[in-house]
GROMACS .gro file of C-alpha atoms in nm:
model
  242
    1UNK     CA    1   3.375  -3.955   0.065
    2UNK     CA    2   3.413  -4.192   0.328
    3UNK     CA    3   3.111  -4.357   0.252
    4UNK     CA    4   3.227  -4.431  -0.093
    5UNK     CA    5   3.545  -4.528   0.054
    6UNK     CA    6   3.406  -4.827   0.264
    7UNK     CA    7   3.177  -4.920  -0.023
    8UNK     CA    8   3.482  -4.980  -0.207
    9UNK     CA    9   3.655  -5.173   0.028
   10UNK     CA   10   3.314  -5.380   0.085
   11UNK     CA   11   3.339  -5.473  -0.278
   12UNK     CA   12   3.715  -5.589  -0.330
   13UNK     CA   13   3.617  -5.810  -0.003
   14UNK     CA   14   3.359  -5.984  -0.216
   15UNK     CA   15   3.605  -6.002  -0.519
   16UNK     CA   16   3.816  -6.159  -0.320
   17UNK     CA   17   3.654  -6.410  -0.154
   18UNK     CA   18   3.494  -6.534  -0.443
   19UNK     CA   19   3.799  -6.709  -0.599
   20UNK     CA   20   3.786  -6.871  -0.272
   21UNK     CA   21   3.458  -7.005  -0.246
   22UNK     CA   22   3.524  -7.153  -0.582
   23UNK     CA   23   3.836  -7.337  -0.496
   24UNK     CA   24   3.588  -7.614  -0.337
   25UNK     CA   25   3.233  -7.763  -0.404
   26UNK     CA   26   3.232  -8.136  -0.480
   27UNK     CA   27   3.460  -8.381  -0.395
   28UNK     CA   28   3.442  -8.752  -0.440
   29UNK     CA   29   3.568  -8.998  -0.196
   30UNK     CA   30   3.752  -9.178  -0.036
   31UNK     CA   31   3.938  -8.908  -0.218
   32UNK     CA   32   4.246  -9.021  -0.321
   33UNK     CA   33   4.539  -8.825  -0.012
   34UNK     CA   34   4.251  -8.741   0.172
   35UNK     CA   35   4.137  -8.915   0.557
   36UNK     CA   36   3.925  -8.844   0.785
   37UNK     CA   37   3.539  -8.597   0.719
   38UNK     CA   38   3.664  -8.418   0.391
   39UNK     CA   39   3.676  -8.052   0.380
   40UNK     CA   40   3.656  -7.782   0.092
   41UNK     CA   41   3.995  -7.760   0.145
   42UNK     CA   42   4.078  -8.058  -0.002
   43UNK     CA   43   3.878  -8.040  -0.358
   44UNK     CA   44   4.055  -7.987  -0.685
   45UNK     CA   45   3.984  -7.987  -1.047
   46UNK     CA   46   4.132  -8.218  -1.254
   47UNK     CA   47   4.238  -8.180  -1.591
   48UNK     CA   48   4.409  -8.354  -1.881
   49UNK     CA   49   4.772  -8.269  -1.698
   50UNK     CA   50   4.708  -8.340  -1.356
   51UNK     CA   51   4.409  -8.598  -1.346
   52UNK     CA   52   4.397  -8.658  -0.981
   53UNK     CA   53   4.400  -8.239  -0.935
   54UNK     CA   54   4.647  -8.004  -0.939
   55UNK     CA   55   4.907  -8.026  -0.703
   56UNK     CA   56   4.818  -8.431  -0.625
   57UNK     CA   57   5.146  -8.571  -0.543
   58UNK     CA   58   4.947  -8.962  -0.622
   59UNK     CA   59   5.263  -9.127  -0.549
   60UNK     CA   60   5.291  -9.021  -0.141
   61UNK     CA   61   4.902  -9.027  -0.132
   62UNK     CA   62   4.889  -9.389  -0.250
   63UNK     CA   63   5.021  -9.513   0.081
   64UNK     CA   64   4.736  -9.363   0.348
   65UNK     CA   65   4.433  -9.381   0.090
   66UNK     CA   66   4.163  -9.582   0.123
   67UNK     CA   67   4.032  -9.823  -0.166
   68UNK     CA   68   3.656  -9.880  -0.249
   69UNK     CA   69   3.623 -10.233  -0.315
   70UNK     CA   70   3.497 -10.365  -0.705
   71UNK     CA   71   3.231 -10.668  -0.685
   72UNK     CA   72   3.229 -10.783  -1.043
   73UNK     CA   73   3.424 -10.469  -1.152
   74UNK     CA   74   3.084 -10.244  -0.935
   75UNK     CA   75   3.174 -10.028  -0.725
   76UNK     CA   76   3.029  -9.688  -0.519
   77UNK     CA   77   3.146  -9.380  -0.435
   78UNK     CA   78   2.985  -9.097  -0.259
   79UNK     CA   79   2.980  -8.713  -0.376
   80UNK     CA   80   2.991  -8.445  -0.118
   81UNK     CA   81   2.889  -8.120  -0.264
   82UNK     CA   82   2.967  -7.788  -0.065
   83UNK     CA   83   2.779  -7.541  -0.250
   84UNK     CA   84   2.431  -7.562  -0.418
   85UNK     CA   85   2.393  -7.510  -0.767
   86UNK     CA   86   2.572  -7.656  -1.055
   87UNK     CA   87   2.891  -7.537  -0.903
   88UNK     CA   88   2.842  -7.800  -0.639
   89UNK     CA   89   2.702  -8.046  -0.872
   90UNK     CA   90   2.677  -8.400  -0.775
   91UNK     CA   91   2.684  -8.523  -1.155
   92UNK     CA   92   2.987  -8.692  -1.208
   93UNK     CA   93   3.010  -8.570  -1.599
   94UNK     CA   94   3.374  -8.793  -1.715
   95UNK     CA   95   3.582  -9.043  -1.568
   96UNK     CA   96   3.941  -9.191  -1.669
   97UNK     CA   97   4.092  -9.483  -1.565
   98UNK     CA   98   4.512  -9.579  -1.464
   99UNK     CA   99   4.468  -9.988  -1.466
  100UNK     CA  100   4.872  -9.930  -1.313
  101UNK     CA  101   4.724  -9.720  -1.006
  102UNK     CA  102   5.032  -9.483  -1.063
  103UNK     CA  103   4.830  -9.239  -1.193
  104UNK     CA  104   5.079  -9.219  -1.493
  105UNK     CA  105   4.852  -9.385  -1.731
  106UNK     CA  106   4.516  -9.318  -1.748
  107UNK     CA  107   4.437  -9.486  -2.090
  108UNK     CA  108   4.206  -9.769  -1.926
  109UNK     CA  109   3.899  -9.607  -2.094
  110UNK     CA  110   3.633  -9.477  -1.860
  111UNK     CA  111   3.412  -9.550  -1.568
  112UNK     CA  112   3.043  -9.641  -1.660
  113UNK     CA  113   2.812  -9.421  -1.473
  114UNK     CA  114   2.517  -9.623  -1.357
  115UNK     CA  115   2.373  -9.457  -1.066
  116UNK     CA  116   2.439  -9.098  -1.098
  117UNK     CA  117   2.427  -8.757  -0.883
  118UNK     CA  118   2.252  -8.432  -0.942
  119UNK     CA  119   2.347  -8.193  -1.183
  120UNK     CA  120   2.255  -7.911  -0.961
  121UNK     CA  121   2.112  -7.938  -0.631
  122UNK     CA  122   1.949  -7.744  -0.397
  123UNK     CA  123   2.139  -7.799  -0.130
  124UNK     CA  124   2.462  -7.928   0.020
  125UNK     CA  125   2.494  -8.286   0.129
  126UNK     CA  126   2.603  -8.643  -0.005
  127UNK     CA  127   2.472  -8.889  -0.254
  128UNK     CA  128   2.604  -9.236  -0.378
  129UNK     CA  129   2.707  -9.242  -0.698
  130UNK     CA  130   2.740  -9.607  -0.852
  131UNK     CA  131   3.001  -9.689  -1.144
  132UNK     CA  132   3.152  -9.967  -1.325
  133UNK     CA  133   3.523 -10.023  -1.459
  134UNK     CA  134   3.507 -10.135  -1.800
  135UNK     CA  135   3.478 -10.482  -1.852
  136UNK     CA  136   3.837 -10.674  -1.907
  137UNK     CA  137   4.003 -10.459  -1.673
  138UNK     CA  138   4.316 -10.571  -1.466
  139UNK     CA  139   4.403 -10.340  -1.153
  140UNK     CA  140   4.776 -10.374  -1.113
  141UNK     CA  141   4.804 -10.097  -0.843
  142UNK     CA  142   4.743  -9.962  -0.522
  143UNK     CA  143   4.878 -10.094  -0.196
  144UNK     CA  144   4.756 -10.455  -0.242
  145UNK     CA  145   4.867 -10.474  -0.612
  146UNK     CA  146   4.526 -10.500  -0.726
  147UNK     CA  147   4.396 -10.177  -0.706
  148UNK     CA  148   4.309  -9.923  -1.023
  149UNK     CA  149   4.321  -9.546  -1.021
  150UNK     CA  150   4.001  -9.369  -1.117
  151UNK     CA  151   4.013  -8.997  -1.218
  152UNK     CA  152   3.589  -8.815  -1.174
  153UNK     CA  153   3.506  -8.471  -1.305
  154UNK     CA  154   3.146  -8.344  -1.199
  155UNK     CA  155   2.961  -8.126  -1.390
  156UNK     CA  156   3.069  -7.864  -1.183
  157UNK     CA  157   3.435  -7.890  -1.316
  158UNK     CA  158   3.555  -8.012  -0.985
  159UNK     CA  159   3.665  -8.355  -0.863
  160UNK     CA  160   3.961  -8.603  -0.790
  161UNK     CA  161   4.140  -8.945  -0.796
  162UNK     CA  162   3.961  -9.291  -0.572
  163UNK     CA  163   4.128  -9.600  -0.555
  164UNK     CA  164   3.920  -9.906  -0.667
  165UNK     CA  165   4.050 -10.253  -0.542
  166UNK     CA  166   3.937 -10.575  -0.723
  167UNK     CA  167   4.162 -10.725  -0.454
  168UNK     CA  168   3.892 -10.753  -0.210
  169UNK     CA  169   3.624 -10.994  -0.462
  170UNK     CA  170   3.905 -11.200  -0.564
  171UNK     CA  171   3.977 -11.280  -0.196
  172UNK     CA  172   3.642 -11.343  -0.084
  173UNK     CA  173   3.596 -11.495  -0.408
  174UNK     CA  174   3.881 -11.744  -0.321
  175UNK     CA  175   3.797 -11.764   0.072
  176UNK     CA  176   3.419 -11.869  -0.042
  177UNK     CA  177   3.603 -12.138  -0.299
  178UNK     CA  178   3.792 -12.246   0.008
  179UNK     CA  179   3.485 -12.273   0.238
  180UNK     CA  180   3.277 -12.493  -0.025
  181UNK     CA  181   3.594 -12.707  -0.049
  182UNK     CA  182   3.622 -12.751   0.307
  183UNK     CA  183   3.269 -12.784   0.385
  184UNK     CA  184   3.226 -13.055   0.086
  185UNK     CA  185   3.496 -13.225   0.236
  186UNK     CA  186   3.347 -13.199   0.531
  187UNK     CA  187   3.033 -13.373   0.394
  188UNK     CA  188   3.235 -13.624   0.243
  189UNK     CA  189   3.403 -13.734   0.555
  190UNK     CA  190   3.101 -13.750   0.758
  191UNK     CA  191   2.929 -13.955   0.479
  192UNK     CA  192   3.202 -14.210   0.443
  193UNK     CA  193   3.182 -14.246   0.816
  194UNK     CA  194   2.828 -14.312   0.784
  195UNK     CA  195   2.808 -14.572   0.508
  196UNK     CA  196   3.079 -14.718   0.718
  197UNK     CA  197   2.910 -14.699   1.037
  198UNK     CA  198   2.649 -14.907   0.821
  199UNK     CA  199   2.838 -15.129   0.686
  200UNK     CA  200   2.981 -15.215   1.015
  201UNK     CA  201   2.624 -15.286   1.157
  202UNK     CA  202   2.496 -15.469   0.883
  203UNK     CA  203   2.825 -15.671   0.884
  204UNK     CA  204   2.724 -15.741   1.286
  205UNK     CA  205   2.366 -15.846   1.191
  206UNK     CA  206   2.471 -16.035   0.930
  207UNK     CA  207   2.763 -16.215   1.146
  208UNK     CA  208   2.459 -16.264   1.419
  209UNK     CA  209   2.219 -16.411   1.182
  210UNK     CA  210   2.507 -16.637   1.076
  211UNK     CA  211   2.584 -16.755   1.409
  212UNK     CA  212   2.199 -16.785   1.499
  213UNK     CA  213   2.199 -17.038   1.189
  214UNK     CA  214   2.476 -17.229   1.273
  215UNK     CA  215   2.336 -17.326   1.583
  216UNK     CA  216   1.985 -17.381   1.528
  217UNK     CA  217   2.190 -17.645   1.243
  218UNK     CA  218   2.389 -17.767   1.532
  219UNK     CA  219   2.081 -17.782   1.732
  220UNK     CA  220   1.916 -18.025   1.422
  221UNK     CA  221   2.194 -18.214   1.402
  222UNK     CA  222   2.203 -18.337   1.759
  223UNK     CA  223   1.869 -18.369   1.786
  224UNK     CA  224   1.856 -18.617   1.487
  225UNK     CA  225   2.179 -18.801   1.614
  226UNK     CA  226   2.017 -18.834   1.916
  227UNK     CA  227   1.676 -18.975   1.808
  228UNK     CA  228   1.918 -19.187   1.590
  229UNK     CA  229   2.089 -19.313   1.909
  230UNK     CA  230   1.775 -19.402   2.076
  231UNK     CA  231   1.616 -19.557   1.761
  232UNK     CA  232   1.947 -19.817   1.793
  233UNK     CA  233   1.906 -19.894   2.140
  234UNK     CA  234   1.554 -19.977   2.109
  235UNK     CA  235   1.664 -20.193   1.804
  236UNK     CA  236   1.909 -20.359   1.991
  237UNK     CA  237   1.702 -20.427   2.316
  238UNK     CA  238   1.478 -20.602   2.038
  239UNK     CA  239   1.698 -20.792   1.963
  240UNK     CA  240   1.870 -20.924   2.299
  241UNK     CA  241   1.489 -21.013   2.401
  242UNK     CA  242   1.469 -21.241   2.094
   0.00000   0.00000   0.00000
């Protein structure tokens, strides 16, 4: 009797833990509310009502979440699966995107998958999981006003909201503008200072070679005036003999 007693108690343990163990087994980040080594704690399931997972308050997790930055609207996220199996799949399955970053409208079409997870793996671990935004998209959002909201499901049924900034291209993008501009100028300068540097020196040869000519004509000139001068005196010596 007791026997059966603890063998039923053994069993409601298991019953009960399992709803547990299911509450967590992928999660995507840099998970939107979430810092620091995620936990399986901290994964949802998102669905058509609460796309960032139940109980997601997105508005006081905007302000301490972390972006992933869009190159060309690219951008990577990484998949942390607790449990093995499909459960913890690694396979993001559907995606939604909120261009606003509110997470109140998530009508900005979907993520394209490109580098993908596993549907279900053997073990428990991380992978990178590459994506695009779809092309024409305008991130309005975030904490730097260019960030969109992006809403994964794995195949496991589990996931969550990630910030994706195109903030961070635009500014490089800009910054590298800036540096060509600068270093162009740059360029510029020194090569107006160089033609002028050469202008200056061909100016001083020619100015020499002027000068040079000018006295080798002066240098004629008296030479002839003074063979002319001699030329007379002999003339009239000539002519005082006579």
């Amino acid at each position: 009797m007791f026997a059966k007693y603890l063998s039923s108690l053994s069993l409601l343990a298991l019953a009960l833990s399992l709803p547990y163990q299911a509450l967590g087994h992928a999660i995507i980040t840099p998970a939107l509310g979430v810092s620091g080594t995620p936990a399986r704690s901290d994964v949802t399931k998102p669905s058509s009502a609460s796309p960032c997972g139940s109980g997601v308050n997105v508005a006081s997790a905007l302000a301490g979440s972390t972006a992933v930055q869009a190159t060309a609207n690219a951008f990577a996220v990484t998949v942390t699966n607790f449990n093995g199996g499909k459960d913890g799949s690694t396979e993001i399955t559907s995606s939604s995107v909120d261009p606003s970053g509110t997470g109140a409208s998530f009508t900005g079409g979907s993520a394209t998958i490109t580098k993908n997870g596993v549907a279900a793996p053997a073990t428990t671990g991380s992978v990178q999981v590459a994506a695009t935004l779809p092309s024409g998209t305008t991130c309005t959002g975030g904490n730097d006003g260019a960030s969109c909201l992006v809403s994964f499901t794995t195949a496991g049924g589990f996931g969550n909201c990630v910030l994706v900034s195109q903030g961070g291209a635009a500014a490089g993008g800009a910054s590298a503008a800036a540096g060509a501009a600068a270093a162009n100028g740059t360029t510029t300068d020194a090569a107006a200072a160089t033609a002028a540097a050469k202008k200056q020196k061909n100016k001083g040869k020619g100015t020499k070679a002027a000068k040079g000519a000018a006295g080798a004509r002066l240098a004629r000139s008296l030479k002839i005036r003074a063979e002319l001068g001699e030329a007379f005196e002999k003339k009239r010596s000539w002519v005082w003999a006579a």
